[in-house]
Short mmCIF file of C-alpha atoms in Angstrom, two decimals:
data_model
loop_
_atom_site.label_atom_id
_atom_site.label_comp_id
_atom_site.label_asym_id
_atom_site.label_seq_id
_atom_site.Cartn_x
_atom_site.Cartn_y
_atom_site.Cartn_z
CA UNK I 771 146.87 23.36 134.84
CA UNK I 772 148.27 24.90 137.93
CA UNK I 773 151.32 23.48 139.35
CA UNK I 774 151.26 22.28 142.69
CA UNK I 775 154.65 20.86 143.07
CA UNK I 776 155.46 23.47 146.09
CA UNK I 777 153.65 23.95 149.27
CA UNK I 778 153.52 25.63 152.90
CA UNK I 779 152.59 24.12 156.34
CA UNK I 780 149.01 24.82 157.36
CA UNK I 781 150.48 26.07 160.60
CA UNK I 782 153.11 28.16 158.85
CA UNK I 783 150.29 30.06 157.66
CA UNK I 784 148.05 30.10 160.71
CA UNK I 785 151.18 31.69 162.13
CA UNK I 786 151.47 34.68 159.47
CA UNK I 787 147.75 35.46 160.13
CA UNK I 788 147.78 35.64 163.82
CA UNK I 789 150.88 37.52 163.22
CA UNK I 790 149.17 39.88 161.16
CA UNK I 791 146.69 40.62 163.25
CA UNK I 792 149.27 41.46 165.78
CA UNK I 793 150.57 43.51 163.10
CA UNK I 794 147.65 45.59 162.61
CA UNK I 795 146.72 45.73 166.42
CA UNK I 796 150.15 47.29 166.61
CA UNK I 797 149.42 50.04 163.83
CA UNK I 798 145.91 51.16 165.41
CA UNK I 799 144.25 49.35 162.50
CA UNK I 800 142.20 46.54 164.46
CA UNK I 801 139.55 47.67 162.38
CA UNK I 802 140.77 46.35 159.36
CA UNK I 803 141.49 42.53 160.59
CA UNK I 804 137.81 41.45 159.41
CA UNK I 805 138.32 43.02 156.19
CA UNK I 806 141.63 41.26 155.49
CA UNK I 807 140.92 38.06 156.77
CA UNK I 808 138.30 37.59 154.12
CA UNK I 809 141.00 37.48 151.59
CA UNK I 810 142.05 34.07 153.48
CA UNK I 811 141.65 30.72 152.06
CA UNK I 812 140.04 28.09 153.83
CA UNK I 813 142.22 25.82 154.73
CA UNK I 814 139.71 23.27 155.18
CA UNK I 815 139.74 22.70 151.51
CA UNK I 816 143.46 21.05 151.35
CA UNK I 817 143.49 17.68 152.71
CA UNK I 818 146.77 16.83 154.93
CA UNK I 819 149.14 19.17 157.21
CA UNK I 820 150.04 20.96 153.64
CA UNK I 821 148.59 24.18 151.37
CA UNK I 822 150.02 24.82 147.66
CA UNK I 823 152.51 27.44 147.53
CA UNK I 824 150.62 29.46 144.68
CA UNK I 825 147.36 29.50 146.98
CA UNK I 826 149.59 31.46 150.28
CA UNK I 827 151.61 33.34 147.71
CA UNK I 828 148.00 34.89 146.49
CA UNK I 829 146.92 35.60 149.53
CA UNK I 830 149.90 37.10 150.51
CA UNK I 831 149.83 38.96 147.64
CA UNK I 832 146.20 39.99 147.66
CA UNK I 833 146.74 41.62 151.75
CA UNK I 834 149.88 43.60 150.59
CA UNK I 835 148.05 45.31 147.95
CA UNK I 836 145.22 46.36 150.15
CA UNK I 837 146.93 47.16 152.88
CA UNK I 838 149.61 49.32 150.55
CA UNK I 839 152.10 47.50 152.29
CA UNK I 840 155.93 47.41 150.43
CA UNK I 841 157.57 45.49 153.36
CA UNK I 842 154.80 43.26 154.85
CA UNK I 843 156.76 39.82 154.72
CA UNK I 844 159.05 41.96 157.46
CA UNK I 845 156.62 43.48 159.37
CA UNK I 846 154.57 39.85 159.42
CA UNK I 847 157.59 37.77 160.92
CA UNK I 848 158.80 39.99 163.53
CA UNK I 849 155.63 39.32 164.97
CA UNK I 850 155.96 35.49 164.78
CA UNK I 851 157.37 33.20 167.94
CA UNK I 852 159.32 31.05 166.08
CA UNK I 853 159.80 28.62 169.03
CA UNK I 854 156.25 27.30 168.25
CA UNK I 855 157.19 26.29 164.57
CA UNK I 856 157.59 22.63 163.89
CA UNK I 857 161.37 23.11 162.22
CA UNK I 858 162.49 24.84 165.50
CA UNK I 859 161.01 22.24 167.77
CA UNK I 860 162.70 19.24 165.54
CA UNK I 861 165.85 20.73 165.46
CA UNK I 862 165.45 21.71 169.56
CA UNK I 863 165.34 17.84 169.80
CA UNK I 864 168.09 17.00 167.88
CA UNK I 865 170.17 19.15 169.50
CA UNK I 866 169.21 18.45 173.02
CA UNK I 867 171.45 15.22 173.35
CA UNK I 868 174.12 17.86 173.18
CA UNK I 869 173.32 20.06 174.85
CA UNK I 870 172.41 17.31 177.75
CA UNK I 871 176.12 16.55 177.25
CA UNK I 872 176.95 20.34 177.99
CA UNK I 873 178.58 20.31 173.82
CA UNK I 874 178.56 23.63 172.54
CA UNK I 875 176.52 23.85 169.07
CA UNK I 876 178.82 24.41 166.29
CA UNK I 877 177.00 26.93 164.59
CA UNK I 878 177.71 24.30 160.91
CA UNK I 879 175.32 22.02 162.71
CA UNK I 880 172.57 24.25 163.05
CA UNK I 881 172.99 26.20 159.74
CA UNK I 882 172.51 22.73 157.96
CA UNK I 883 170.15 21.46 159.94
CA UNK I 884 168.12 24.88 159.37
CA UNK I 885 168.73 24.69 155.60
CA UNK I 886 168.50 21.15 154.95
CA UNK I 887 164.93 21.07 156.63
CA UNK I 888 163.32 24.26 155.57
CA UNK I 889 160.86 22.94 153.46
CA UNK I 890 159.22 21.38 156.08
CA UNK I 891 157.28 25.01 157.34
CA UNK I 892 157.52 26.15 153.56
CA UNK I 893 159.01 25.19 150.48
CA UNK I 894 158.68 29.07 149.10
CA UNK I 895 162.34 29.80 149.04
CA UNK I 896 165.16 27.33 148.72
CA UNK I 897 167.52 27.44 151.32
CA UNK I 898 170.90 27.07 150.30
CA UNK I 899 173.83 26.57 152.85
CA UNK I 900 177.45 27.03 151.64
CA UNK I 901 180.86 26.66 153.88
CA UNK I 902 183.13 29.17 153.45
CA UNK I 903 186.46 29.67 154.80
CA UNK I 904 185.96 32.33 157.60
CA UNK I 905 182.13 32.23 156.90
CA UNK I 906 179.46 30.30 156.73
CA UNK I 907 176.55 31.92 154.31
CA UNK I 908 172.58 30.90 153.77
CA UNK I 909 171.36 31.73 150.32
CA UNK I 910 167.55 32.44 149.55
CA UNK I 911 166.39 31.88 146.06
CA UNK I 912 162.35 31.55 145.27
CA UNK I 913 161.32 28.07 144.31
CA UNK I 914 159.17 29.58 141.48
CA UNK I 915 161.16 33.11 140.87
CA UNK I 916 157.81 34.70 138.69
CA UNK I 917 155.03 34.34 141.36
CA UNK I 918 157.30 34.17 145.30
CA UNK I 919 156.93 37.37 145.65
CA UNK I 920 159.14 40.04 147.67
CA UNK I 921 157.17 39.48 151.05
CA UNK I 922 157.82 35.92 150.80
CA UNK I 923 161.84 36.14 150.08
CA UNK I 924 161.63 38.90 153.21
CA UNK I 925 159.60 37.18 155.35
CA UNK I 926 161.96 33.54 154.79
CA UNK I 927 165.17 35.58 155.43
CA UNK I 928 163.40 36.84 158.68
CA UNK I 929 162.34 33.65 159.85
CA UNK I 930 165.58 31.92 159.43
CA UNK I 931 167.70 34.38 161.11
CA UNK I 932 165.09 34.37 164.29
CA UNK I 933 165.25 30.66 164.44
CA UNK I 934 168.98 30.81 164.37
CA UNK I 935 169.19 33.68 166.79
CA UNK I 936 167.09 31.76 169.13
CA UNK I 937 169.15 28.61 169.01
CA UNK I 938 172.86 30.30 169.11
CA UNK I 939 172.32 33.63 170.32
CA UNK I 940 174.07 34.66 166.91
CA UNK I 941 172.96 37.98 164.47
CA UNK I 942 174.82 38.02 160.73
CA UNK I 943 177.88 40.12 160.09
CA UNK I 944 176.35 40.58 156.46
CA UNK I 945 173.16 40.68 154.54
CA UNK I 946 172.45 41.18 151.24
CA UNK I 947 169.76 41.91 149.54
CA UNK I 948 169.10 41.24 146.09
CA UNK I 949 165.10 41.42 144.94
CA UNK I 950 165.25 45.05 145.95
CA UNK I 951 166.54 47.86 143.66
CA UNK I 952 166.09 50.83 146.52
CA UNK I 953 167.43 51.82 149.34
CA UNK I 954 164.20 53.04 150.39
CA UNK I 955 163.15 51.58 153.70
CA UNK I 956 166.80 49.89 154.45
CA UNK I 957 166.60 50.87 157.60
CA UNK I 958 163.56 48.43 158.61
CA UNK I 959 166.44 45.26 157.99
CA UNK I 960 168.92 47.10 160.24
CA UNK I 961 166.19 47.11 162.97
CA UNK I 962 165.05 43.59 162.57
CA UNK I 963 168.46 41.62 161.24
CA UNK I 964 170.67 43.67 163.73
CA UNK I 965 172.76 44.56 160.37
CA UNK I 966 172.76 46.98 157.69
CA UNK I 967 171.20 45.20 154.13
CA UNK I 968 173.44 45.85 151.34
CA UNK I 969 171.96 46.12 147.64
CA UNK I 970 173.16 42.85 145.77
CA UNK I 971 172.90 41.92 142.00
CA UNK I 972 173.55 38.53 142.89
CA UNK I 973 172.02 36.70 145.91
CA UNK I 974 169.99 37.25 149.05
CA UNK I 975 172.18 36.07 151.86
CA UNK I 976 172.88 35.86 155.21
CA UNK I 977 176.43 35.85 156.53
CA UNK I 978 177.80 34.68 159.90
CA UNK I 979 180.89 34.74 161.49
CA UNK I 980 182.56 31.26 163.07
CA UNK I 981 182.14 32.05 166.49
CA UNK I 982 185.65 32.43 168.02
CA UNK I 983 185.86 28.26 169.11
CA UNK I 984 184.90 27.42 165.53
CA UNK I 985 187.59 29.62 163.88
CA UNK I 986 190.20 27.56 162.16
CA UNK I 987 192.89 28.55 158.81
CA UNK I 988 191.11 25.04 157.19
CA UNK I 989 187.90 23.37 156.56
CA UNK I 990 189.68 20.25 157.17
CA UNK I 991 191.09 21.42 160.99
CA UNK I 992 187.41 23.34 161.22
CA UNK I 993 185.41 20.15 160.68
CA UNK I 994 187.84 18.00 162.81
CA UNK I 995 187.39 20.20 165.55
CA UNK I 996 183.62 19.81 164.69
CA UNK I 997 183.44 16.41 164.73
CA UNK I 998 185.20 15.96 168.38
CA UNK I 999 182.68 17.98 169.75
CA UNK I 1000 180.08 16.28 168.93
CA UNK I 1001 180.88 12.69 169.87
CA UNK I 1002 178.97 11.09 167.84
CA UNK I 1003 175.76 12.30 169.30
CA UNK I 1004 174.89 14.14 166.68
CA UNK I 1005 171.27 12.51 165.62
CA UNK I 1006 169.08 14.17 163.11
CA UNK I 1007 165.88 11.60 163.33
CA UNK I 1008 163.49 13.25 164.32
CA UNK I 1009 163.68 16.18 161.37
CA UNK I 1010 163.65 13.51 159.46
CA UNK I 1011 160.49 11.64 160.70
CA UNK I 1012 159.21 15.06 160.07
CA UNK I 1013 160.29 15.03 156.55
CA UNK I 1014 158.87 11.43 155.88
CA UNK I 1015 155.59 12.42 157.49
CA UNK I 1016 155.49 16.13 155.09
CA UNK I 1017 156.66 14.85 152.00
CA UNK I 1018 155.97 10.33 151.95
CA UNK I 1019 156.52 10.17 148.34
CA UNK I 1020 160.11 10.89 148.45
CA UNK I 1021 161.90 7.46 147.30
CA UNK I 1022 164.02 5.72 149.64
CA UNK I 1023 166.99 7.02 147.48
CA UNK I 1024 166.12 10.92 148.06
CA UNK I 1025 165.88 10.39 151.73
CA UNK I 1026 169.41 8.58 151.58
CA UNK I 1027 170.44 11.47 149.71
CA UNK I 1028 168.98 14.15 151.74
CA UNK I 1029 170.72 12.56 155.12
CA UNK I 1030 173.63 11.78 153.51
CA UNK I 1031 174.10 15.56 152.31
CA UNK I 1032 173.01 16.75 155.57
CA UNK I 1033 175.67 14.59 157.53
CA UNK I 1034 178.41 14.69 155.49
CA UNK I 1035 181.69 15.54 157.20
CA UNK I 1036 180.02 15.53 160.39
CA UNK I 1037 178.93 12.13 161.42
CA UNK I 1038 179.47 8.72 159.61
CA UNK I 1039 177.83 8.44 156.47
CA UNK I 1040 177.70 4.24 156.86
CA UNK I 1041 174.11 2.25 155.78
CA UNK I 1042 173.94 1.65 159.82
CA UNK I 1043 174.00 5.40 160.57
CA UNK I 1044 171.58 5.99 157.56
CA UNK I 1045 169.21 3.39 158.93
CA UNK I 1046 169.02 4.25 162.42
CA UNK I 1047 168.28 8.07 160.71
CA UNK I 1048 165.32 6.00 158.89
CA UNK I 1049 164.58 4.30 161.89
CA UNK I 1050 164.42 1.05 160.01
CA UNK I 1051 167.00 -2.11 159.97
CA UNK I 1052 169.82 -2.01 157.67
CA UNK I 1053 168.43 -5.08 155.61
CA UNK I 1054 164.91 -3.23 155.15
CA UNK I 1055 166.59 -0.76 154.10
CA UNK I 1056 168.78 -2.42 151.30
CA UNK I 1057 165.56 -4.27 150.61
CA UNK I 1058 163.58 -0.70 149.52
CA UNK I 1059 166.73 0.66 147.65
CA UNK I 1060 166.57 -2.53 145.44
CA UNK I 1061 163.56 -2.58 144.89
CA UNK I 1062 164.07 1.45 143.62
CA UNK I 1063 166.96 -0.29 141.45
CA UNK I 1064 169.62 1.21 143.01
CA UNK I 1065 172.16 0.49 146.50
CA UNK I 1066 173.23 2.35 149.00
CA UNK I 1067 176.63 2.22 147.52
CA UNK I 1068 175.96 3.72 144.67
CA UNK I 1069 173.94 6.53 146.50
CA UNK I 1070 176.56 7.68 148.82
CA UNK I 1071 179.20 7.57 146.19
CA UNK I 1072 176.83 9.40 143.77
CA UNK I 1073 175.86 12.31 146.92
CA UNK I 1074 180.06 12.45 147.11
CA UNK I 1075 180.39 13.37 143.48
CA UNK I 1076 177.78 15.91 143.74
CA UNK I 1077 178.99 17.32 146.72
CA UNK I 1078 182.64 17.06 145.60
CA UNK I 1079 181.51 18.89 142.35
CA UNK I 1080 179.77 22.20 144.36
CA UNK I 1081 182.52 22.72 146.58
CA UNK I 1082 185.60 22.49 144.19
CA UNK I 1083 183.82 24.23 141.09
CA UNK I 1084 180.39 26.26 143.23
CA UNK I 1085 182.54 27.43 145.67
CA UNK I 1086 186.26 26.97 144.77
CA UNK I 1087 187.09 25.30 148.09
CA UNK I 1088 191.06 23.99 148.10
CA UNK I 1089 190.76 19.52 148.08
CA UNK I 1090 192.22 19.36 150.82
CA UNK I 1091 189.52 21.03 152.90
CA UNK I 1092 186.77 19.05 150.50
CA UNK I 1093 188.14 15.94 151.34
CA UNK I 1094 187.30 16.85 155.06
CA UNK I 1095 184.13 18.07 154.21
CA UNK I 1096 182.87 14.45 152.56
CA UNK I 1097 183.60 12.54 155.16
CA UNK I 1098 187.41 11.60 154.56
CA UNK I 1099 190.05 11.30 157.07
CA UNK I 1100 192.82 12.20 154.76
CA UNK I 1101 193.15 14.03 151.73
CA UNK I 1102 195.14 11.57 150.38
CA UNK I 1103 192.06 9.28 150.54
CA UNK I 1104 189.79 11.77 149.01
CA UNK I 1105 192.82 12.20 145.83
CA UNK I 1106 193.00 8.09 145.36
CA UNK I 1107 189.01 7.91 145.55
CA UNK I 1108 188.64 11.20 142.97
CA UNK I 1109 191.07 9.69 140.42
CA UNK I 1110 189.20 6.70 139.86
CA UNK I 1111 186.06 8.73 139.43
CA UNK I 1112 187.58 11.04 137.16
CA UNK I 1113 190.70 9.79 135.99
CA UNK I 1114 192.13 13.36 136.86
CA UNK I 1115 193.32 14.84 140.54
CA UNK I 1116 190.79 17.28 142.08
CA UNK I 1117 192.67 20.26 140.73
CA UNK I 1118 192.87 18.95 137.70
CA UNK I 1119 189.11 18.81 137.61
CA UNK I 1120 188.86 22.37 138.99
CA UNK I 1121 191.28 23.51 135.73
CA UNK I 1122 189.13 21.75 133.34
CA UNK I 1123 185.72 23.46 134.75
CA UNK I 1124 187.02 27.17 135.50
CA UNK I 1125 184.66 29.73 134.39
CA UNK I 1126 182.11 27.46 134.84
CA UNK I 1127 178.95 27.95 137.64
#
């Protein structure tokens, strides 16, 4: 039985084939679109906004090989107005309040935002967003590693670092590249990232630099700073609407989860804030997460643990800048509230899992 638990947006993939006719315009091979466009799949034949992943990874497959093409996911993108996708027009409005307000972006905001929400144009690569100290890096890894091909990893790196070029201005100080074993044809990244790709044996990343307003010697004083500038306004329902509409059997608890995750150190992570996210009262709310079994207390301290346990182990942040980065006000809060979960202090808990991924 084929697996269907991954999909694109129809108009993700509308997008790749008008941009691959551009492509081949481009080339002096017009001749060829007919040819190749009878290796498309009728979209017709999927009900909803959505397409299974293995069906576009086929036919992306399937016009690579005929047209001999080693870098098409590349060549494909550059030719795509990302402005027109639906992830770029949700996160446009949920940034528009500040901008209104004349608040510069921190570029944190839009990284998660871009990250957090990914799946909604394509769920082909996971999107991974981790805070570093001088850094903030975006990690691609294919949602089912022995069919995404290399296209699709290219094509998702592309895409992301257009839509975040078009929102901030901003091109990476580092990219690496890790489903490649060649340097042959490096020099088509340097032309379309704005950076030279690096050969990796571990992840394919994108690197930026905290732009000079952003730059702090802490998380903690980093995502104070953050949170000042953005007053509260910092409102991330409609992505979220989008979400519900893509993906409406996702429990009650994963969309806590997922907002919870995707505000965390940033805004307040309260049931009120959660609600108004959901667009739905606080009491209908608690109302679906009993009825799931579960509260919204023990969700948000559940997303804390997680989140606690991927920066101190993951990425071997200090506790004091974690404790900024859940939510906390003081690190001393985030110690007394990790000692009753663990019965150990944060570094304690960092000693006992060294080594360990």
């Amino acid at each position: 039985m084929i697996n269907y638990q991954f999909s694109v947006h129809k108009s993700m993939v509308l997008s790749n084939r008008k941009a691959l006719s551009l492509y081949l315009f481009k080339i002096h091979r017009a001749k060829d679109i007919h040819e190749i466009m009878t290796l498309s799949h009728d979209l017709d034949n999927y009900k909803g906004d959505r397409v299974p992943l293995e069906v576009v990874t086929k036919e992306i497959n399937s016009v690579a090989e005929a047209l001999q093409e080693d870098y098409l996911g590349l060549k494909v993108i550059n030719f795509i107005d990302v402005t027109y996708l639906p992830l770029y027009k949700g996160i446009k409005l949920c940034i528009n309040p500040l901008v209104n307000a004349k608040v510069q972006i921190p570029l944190i905001v839009i990284c998660r935002l871009v990250a957090r929400y990914f799946g909604i144009i394509t769920e082909s690569i996971q999107v991974s967003f981790i805070e570093e100290k001088y850094s903030l890096r975006l990690v691609f890894n294919p949602s089912m590693p022995k069919q995404v091909s290399r296209h699709q990893i290219d094509g998702v790196m592309l895409a992301v670092h257009k839509i975040l070029y078009a929102l901030s201005g901003l091109t990476p100080i580092k990219l690496t590249i890790a489903h490649r074993h060649s340097s042959h044809g490096i020099d088509l990244y340097k032309k379309l990232f704005g950076i030279s790709a690096e050969l990796s044996d571990e992840t394919n990343s994108l690197y930026y630099a905290l732009d000079p307003i952003d730059s702090h010697k802490s998380s903690s004083v980093y995502l104070d700073s953050v949170r000042k500038r953005l007053r509260n306004c910092f409102f991330i329902g409609p992505l979220q609407n989008m979400m519900n509409k893509e993906f409406p059997n996702l429990s009650y608890s994963e969309r806590c989860e997922h907002i919870l995750m995707t505000i965390m150190g940033l805004n307040e992570t309260n049931r009120e804030q959660v609600a108004l996210v959901l667009n739905m009262s606080v009491s209908s709310l608690q109302r679906r997460l009993r009825e799931e079994g579960t509260s919204f207390h023990r969700i948000l301290l559940e997303t804390k643990k997680i989140m606690a346990h991927k920066y101190l182990i993951e990425q071997r942040l200090p506790a004091t800048d974690v404790a900024f980065l859940l939510g906390y006000h003081s690190h001393s809060q985030f110690f007394q509230a990790f000692k009753l979960w663990y019965l150990m202090t944060p570094m304690a808990y960092q000693k006992q899992h060294q080594g360990q991924p």
